[in-house]
Short mmCIF file of C-alpha atoms and ligand atoms in Angstrom, two decimals:
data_model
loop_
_atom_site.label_atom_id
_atom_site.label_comp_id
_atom_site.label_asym_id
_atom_site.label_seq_id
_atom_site.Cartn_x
_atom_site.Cartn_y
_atom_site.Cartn_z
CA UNK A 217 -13.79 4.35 -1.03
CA UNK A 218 -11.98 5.14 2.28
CA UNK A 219 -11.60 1.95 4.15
CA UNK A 220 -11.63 3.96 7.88
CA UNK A 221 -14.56 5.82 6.99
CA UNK A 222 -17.32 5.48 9.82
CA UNK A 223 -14.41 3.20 11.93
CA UNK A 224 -13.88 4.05 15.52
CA UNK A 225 -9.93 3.93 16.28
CA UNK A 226 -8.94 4.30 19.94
CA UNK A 227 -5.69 5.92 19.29
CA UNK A 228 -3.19 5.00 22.49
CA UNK A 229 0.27 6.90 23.13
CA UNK A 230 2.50 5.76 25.54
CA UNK A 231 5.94 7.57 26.37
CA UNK A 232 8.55 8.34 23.93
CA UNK A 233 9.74 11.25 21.42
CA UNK A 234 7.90 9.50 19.02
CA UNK A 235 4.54 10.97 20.63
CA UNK A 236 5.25 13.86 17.79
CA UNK A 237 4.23 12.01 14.88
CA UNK A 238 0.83 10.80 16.81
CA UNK A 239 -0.78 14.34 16.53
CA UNK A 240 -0.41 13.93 12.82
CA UNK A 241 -1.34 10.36 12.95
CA UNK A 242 -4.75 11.21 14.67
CA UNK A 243 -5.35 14.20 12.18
CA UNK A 244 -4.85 11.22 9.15
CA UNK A 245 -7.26 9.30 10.61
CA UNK A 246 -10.07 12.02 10.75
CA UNK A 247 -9.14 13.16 7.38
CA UNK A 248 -10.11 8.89 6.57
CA UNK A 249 -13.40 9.34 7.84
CA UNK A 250 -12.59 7.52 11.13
CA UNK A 251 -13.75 8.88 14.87
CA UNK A 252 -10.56 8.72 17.01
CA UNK A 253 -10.75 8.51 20.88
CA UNK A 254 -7.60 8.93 22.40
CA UNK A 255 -5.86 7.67 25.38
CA UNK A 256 -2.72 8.55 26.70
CA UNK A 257 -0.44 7.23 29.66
CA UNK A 258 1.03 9.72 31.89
CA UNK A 259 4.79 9.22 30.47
CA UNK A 260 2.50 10.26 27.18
CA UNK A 261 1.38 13.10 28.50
CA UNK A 262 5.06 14.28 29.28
CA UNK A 263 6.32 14.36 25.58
CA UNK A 264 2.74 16.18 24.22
CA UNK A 265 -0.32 17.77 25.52
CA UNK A 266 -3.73 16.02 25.63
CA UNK A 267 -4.96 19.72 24.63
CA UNK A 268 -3.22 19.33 21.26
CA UNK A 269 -4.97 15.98 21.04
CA UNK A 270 -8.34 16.59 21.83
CA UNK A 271 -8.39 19.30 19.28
CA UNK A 272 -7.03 17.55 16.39
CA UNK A 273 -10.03 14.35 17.78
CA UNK A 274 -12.66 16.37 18.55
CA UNK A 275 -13.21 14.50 21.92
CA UNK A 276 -11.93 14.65 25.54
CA UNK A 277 -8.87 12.75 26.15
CA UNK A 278 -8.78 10.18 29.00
CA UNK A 279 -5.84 9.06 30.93
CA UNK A 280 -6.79 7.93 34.11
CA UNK A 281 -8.86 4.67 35.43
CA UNK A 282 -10.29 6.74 38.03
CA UNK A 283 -12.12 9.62 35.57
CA UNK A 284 -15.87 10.20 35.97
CA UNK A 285 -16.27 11.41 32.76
CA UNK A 286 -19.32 9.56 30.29
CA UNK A 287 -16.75 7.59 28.41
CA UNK A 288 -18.72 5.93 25.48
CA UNK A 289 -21.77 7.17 26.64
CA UNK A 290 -21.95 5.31 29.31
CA UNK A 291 -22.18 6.84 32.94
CA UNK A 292 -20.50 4.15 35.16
CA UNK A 293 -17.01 5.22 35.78
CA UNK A 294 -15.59 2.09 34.01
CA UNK A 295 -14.06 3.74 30.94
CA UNK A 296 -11.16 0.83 30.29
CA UNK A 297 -14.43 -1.34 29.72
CA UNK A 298 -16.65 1.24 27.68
CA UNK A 299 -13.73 2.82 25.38
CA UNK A 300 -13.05 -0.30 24.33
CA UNK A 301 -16.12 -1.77 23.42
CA UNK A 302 -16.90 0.69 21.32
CA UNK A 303 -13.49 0.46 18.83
CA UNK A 304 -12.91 -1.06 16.00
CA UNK A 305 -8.89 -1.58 16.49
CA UNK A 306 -6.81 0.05 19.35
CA UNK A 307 -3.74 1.50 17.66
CA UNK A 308 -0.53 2.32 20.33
CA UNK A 309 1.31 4.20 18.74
CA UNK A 310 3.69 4.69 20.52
CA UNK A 311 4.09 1.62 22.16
CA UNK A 312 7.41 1.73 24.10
CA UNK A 313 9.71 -0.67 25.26
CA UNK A 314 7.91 0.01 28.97
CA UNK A 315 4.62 -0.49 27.86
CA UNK A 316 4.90 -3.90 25.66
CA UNK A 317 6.61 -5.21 28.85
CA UNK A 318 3.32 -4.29 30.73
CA UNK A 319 1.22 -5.41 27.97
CA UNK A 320 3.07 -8.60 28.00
CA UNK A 321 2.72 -9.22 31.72
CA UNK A 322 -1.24 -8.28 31.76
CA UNK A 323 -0.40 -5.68 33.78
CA UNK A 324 -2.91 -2.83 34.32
CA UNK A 325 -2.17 0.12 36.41
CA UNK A 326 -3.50 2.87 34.32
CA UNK A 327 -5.87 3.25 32.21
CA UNK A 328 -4.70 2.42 28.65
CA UNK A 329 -3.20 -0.78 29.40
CA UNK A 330 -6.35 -1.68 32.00
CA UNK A 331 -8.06 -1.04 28.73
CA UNK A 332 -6.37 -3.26 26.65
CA UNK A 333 -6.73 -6.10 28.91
CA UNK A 334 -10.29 -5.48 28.80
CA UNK A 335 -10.97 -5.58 25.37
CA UNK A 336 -12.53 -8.23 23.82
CA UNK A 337 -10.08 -10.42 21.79
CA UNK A 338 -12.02 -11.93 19.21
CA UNK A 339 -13.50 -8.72 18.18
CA UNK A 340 -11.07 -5.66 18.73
CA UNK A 341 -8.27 -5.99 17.17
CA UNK A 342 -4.66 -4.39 19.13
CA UNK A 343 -2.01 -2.72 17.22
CA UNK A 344 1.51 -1.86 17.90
CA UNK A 345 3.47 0.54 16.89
CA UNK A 346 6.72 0.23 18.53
CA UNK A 347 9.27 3.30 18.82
CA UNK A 348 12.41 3.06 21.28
CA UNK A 349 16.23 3.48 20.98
CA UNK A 350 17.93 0.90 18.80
CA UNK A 351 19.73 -0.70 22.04
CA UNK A 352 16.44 -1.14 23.85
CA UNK A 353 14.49 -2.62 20.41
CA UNK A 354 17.49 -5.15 20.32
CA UNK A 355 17.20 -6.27 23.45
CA UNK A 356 16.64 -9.71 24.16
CA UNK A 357 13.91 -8.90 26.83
CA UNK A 358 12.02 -6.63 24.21
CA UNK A 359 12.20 -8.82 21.26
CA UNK A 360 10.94 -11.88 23.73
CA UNK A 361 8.25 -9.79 24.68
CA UNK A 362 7.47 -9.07 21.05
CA UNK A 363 7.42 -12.70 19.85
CA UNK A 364 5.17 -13.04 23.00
CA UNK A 365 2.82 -10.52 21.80
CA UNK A 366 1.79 -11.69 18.39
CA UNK A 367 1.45 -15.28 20.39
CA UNK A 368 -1.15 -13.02 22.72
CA UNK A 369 -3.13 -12.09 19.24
CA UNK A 370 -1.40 -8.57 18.81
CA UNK A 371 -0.32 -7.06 15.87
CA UNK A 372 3.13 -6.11 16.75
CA UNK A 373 4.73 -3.46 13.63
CA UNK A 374 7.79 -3.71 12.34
CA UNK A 375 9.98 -0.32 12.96
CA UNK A 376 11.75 1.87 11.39
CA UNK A 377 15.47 2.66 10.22
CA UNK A 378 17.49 5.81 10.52
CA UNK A 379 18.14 8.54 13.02
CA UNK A 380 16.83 9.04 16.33
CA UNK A 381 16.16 11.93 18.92
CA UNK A 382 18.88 10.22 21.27
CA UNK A 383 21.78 10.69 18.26
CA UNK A 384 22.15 7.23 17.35
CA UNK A 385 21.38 5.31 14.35
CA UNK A 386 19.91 2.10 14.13
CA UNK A 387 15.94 0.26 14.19
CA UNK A 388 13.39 1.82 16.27
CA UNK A 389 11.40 4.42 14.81
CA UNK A 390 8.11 4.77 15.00
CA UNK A 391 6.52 4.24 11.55
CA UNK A 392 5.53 7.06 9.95
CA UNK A 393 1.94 8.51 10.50
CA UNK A 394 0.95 7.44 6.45
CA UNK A 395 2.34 3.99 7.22
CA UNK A 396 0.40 3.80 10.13
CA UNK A 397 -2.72 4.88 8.45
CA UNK A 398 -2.01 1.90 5.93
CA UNK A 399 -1.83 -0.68 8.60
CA UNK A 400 -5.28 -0.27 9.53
CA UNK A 401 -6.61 0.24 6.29
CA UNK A 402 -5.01 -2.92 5.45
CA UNK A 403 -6.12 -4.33 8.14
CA UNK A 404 -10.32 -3.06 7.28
CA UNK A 405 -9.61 -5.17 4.10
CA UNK A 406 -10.84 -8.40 3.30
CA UNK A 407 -8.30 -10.52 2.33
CA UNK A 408 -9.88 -11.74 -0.78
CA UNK A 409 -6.49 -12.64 -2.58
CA UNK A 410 -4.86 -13.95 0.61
CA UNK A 411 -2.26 -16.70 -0.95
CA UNK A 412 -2.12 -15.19 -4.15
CA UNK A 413 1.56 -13.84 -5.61
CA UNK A 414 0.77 -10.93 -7.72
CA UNK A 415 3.18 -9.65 -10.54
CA UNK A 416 1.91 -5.72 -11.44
CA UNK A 417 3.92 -3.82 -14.29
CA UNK A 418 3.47 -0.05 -13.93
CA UNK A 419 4.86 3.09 -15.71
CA UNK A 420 6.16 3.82 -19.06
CA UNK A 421 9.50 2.05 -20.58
CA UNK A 422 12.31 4.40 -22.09
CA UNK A 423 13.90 3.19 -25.11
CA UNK A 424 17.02 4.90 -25.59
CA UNK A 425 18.07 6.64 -28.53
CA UNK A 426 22.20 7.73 -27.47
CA UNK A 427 23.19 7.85 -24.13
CA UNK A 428 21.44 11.14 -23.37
CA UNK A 429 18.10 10.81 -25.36
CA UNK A 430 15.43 8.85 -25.60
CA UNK A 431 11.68 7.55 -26.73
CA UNK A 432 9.43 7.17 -23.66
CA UNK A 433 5.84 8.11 -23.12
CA UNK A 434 3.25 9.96 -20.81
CA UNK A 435 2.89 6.96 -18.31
CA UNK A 436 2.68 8.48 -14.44
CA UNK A 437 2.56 4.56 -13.10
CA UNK A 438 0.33 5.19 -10.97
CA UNK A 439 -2.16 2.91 -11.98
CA UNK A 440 0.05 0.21 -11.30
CA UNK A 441 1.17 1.70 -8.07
CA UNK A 442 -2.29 1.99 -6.81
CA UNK A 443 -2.91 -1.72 -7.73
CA UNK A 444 0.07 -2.67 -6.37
CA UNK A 445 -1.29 -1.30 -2.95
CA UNK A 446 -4.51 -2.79 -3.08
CA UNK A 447 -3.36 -6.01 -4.09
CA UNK A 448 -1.21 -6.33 -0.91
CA UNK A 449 -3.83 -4.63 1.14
CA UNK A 450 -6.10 -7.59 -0.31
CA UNK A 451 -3.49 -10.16 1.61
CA UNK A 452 -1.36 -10.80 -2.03
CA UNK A 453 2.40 -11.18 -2.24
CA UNK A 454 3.48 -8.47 -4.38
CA UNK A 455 5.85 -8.06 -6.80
CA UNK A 456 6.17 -4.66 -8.72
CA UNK A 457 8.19 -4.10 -11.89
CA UNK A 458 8.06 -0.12 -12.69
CA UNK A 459 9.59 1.75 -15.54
CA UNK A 460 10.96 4.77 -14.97
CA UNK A 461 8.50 7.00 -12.00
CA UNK A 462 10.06 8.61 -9.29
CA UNK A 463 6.58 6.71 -7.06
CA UNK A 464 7.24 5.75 -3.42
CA UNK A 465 7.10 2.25 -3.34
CA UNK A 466 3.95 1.13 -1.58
CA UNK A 467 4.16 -0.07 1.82
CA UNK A 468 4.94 -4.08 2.03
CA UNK A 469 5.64 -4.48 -1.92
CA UNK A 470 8.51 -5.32 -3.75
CA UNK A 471 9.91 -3.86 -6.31
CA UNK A 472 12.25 -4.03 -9.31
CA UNK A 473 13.05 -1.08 -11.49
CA UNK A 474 13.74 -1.26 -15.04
CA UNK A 475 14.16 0.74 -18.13
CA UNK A 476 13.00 -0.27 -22.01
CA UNK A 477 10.66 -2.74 -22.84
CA UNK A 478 13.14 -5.58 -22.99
CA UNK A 479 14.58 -5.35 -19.64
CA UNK A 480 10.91 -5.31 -18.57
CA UNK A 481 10.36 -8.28 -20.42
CA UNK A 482 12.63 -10.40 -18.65
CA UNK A 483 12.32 -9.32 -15.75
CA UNK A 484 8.56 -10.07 -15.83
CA UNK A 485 9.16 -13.44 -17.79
CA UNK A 486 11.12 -14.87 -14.40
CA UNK A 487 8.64 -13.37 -12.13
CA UNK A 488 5.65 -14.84 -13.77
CA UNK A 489 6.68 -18.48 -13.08
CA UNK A 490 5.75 -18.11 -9.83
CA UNK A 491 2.57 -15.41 -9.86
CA UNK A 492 -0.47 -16.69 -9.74
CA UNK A 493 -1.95 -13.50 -10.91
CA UNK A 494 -0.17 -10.93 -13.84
CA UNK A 495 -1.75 -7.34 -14.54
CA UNK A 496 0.01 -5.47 -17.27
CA UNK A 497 -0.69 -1.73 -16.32
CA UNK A 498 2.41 -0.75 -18.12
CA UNK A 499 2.82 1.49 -20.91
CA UNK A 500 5.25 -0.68 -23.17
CA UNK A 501 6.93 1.21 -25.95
CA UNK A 502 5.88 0.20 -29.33
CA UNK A 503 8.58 0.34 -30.69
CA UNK A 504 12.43 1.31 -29.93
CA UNK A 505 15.68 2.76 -31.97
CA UNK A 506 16.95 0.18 -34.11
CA UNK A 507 20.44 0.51 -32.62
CA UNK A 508 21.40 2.53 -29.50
CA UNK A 509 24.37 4.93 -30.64
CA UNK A 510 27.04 4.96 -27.89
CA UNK A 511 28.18 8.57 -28.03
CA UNK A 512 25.64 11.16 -28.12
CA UNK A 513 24.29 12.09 -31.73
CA UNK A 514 26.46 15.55 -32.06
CA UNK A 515 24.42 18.66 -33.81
CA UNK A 516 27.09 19.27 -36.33
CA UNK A 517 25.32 22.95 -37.74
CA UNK A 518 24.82 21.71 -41.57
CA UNK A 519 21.10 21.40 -40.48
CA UNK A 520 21.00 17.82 -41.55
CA UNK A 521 19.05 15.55 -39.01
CA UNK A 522 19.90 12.22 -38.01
CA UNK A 523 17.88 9.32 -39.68
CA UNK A 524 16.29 6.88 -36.98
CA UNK A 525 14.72 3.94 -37.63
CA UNK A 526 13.01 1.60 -35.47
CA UNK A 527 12.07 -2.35 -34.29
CA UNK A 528 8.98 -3.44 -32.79
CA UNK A 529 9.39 -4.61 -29.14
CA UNK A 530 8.25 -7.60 -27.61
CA UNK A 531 4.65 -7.81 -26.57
CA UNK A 532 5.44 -8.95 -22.73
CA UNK A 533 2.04 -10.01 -21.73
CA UNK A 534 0.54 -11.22 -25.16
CA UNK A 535 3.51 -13.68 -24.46
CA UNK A 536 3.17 -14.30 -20.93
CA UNK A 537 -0.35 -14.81 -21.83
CA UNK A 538 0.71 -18.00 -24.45
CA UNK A 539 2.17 -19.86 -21.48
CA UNK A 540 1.18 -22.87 -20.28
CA UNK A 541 0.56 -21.59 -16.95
CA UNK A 542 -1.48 -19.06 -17.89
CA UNK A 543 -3.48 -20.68 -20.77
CA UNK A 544 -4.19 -23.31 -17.81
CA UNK A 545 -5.17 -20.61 -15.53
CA UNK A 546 -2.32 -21.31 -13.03
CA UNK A 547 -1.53 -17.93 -13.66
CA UNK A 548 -4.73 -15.46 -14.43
CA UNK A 549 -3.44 -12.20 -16.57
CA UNK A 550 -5.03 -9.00 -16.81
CA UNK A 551 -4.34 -6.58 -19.52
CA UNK A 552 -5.04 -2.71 -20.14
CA UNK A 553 -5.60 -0.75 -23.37
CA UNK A 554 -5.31 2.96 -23.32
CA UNK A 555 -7.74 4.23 -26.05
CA UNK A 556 -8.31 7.65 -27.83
CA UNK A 557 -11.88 6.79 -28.90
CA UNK A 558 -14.55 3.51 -28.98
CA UNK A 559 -13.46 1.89 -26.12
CA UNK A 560 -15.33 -0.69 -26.13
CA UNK A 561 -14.76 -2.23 -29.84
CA UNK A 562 -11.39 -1.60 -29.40
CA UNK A 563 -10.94 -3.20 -25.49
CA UNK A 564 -12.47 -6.43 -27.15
CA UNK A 565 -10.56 -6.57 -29.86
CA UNK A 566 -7.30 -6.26 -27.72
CA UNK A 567 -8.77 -8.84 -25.74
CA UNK A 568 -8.94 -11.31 -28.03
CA UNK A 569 -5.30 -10.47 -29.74
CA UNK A 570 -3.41 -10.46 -26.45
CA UNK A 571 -5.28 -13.78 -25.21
CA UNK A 572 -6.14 -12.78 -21.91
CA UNK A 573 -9.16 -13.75 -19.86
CA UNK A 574 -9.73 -9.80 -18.78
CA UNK A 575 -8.75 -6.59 -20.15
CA UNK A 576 -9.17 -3.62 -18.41
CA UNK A 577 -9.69 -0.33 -20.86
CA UNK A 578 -9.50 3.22 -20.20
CA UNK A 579 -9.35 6.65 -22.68
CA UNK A 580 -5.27 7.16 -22.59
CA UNK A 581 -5.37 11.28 -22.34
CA UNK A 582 -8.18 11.22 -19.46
CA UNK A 583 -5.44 8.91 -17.84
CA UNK A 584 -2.10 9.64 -18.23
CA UNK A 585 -0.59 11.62 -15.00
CA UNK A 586 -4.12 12.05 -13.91
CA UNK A 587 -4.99 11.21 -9.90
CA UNK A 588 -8.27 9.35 -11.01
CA UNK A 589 -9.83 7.49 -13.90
CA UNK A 590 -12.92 5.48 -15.14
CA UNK A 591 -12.76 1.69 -15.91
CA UNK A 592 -14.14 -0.54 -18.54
CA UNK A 593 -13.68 -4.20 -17.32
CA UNK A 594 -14.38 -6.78 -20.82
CA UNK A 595 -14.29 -10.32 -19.77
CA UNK A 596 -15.67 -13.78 -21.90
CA UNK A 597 -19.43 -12.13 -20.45
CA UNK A 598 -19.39 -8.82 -21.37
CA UNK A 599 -18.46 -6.15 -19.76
CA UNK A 600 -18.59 -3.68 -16.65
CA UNK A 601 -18.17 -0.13 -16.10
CA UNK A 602 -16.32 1.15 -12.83
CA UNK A 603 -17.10 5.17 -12.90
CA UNK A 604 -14.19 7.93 -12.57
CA UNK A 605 -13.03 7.48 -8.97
CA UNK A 606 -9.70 8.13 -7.59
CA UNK A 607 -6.72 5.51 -9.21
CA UNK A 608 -6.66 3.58 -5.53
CA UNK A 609 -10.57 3.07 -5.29
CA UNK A 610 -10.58 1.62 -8.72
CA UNK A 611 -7.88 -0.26 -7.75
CA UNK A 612 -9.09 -1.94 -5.02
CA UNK A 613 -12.67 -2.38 -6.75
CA UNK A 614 -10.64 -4.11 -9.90
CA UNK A 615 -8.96 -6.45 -6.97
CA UNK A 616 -12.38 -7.67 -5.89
CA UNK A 617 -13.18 -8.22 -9.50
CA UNK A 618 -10.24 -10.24 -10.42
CA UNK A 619 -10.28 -11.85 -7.21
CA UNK A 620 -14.12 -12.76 -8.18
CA UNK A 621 -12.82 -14.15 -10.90
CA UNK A 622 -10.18 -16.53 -10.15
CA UNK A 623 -10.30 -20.23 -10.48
CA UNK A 624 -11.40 -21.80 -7.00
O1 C5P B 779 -0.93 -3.23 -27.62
P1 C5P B 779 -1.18 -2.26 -26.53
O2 C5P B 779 0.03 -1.48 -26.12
O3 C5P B 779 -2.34 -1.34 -26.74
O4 C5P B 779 -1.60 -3.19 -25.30
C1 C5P B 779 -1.70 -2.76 -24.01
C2 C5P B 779 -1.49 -3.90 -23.03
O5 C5P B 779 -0.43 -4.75 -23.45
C3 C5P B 779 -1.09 -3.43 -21.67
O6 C5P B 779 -1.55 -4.37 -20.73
C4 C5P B 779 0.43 -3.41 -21.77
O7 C5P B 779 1.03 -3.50 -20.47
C5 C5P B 779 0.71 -4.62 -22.62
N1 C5P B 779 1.88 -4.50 -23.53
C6 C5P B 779 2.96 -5.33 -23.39
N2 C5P B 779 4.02 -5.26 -24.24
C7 C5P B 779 4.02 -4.39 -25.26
C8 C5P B 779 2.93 -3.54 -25.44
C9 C5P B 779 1.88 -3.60 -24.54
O8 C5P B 779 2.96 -6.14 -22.45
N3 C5P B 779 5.04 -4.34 -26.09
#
C-alpha cells in the first residue's frame, strides 16, 4: 500500500543549502511509486545541478517561463499552466525566505512561482517546506508572510532544529527528505479518524529482577509504531506509550516511554480518559519478580541459584476495557493476542475475556521483530483476514477498519 504510488508530485527548489537534501527527496518519492517533475528557480540552480535532478526524475527539468519544451504534453509554450495541471501537490522544498515573500505577494517572474499562481486551488494542493537561517525564520516579515500563507490555502511546514551551513544554531532546517515524504503521504490520506484522540501501547514491558537484570520479552514495537503512524496519518491525535524500543518516534505523535507493566498501566489509565479510541499492541509481561532486589543478586561460587518467585501483573486493557467510557463506547478499545497455534478459537476467546468490541490476532513467532505480518480481525460478526503485508499497510488497513467501526 504506498500512498504516492501512481501520484504526480511537481517537486519545486528554490535557493538555499538546503537544495542538498532535495536530490534525495526526489529519489524517495520515485522509490513511493510517484512521477516527480521538477522545477527549479535560478538561485536553485546555483546550490545543485538540474543534471543531478533530471537523472534521479527521469524527466527534463524546467526553469524558465520562456522554454519551448512539450511540458505535460502539451505543445503551447505555457508550461506554468500545463505542469501544474497535471500534479497532484506541488512540494517546495526548499522554499526560502525569498520565495514565500514572492509567493505571498502573487508575484511571478519565473517560472515556478508563475506556476504556482496558476494552479488551480481547489484541486492542487501547495506545500512548503521552509529552510533559511534562524534570524531570517524569526523574522517578523517571514513569520507574517507565513501566517499569510496558510490564510492563502498553503500548507506551510514546520522546520527544523539544530545546526546550520551558516554556523549557527537555532529553527530553520529544512525537514528531512523522510519527513517530507510523510507530509504528502499524510496528506494522500483520508482523514477517516479526523477528531479522534488515539492512545496506542507498543513494545514489550521489562520487569526487573535487581538493578541489572531483568524479565522482558521479544516485542520489536513496531506494530504499535506503525499504527501509531497511520493513525495520525488518518487525521487522529496521537498518543504513544512504548516499552522499552530504541523506534524513532513517528512524525507528529507523542510519546511517553515507560518500563514494566505497572508504569504502563498508569500511564495508560490517565491517558485513556480522554482517548476516544485505545489499541493495546503491547506485549505486557505476565507476570513480574515478586520483589525487586536493590543490589545486584551476587554469584557467590557455591553453585546455589537464587529462588525467584513471581506476581501476576495487571491486565491494563481488560481494565480499561471495564470502564464506563469504554463499556459506553465513548472510548472504543482494540486488543491483540499473539498466538502459537488456532488463532482463531483462541482470538475469540480472548475477546470475550478482555471485553473488548475487537481483537486483533496474529501467530506471536511469525511476528515478533519481523518487518511484516498477517491479521485476523474478530469482531461481534465474525471475523476478517488482512494477508501478510508489511506492519504499516496493515496498519493503515486496521485504521480504516476501526474507523469503520466507530460509533457515528
Ligand atoms: O492476555 P494476553 O497477554 O494474551 O492479551 C493480549 C492483549 O492484552 C494485548 O492487547 C495486550 O496489550 C493486553 N495486555 C494488557 N495487560 C496485560 C497483558 C496483556 O493490557 N497484563
Amino acid at each position: 500500500m504506498h500512498l504516492l504510488a501512481g501520484k504526480h508530485i511537481v517537486l519545486g527548489l528554490s535557493g538555499g543549502i538546503a537544495c542538498y537534501k532535495s536530490a534525495e527527496l526526489c529519489r524517495a518519492l520515485i522509490k513511493q511509486g510517484a512521477s516527480v517533475q521538477v522545477v527549479m528557480t535560478e538561485a536553485a540552480a546555483q546550490f545543485i545541478t538540474p543534471v543531478t535532478l533530471q537523472a534521479l526524475s527521469g524527466r527534463p527539468v524546467f526553469s524558465s517561463q520562456w522554454d519551448a519544451r512539450s511540458a505535460g504534453g502539451v505543445d503551447n509554450n505555457m508550461a506554468h499552466i500545463n505542469l501544474s495541471r497535471e500534479a497532484d501537490a506541488i512540494m517546495i522544498a526548499p522554499a526560502s525566505a525569498d520565495f514565500m515573500a514572492k509567493l505571498l505577494h502573487g508575484r511571478a517572474d519565473d517560472l515556478l512561482s508563475l506556476m504556482c499562481l496558476a494552479r488551480p486551488l481547489d484541486k492542487v494542493p501547495l506545500i512548503l517546506a521552509p529552510a533559511m537561517n534562524r534570524e531570517m525564520w524569526a523574522h517578523p516579515a517571514t513569520q507574517r508572510n507565513v501566517t499569510q500563507l496558510r490564510a492563502d490555502g498553503a500548507t506551510v511546514l514546520d522546520v527544523g532544529v539544530g545546526d546550520q551551513a551558516c554556523g549557527e544554531t537555532g529553527d530553520g532546517r529544512m525537514l528531512e527528505p523522510d519527513d517530507l515524504v510523510y507530509e504528502l503521504q499524510r496528506f494522500s490520506t483520508p482523514k477517516v479518524l479526523a477528531g479522534q484522540r488515539v492512545l496506542v501501547s507498543a513494545g514489550p514491558t521489562f520487569e526487573a529482577i535487581d538493578p541489572v537484570r531483568g524479565l522482558t520479552n521479544l516485542s520489536s514495537g513496531k506494530m504499535g509504531f506503525a499504527i501509531a503512524r497511520a493513525a495520525h496519518e488518518a487525521g487522529a491525535w496521537v498518543t504513544l506509550v512504548a516499552g522499552p524500543v530504541s523506534l524513532p518516534t513517528p512524525r507528529g505523535v507523542e510519546r511517553v516511554n515507560v518500563r514494566s507493566a505497572r508504569d504502563m498501566q498508569q500511564a495508560l489509565d490517565g491517558l485513556a480518559r480522554q482517548a476516544t479510541v485505545f489499541v493495546s499492541a503491547a506485549a505486557v509481561a505476565d507476570w513480574r519478580p515478586a520483589e525487586a532486589v536493590e543490589q545486584k543478586i551476587k554469584k557467590d561460587g557455591s553453585g546455589q541459584v537464587p529462588s525467584l518467585s513471581f506476581v501476576e501483573n495487571p491486565d491494563i486493557l481488560a481494565g480499561i476495557a471495564a470502564t464506563p467510557r469504554a463499556l459506553s463506547r465513548q472510548l472504543y478499545c482494540v486488543g491483540f493476542a499473539a498466538e502459537s497455534h488456532d488463532l482463531l478459537a483462541h482470538a475469540q476467546a480472548k475477546r470475550a475475556r478482555k471485553g473488548v468490541p475487537l481483537l486483533v490476532g496474529n501467530i506471536g513467532p511469525d511476528t515478533f521483530g519481523q518487518d511484516d505480518n498477517a491479521l485476523l480481525l474478530i469482531d461481534e460478526q465474525g471475523s476478517t483476514e488482512l494477508p501478510r503485508a508489511s506492519k504499516l499497510t496493515l496498519a493503515r488497513q486496521l485504521v480504516v477498519e476501526i474507523a469503520r467501526r466507530l460509533p457515528t
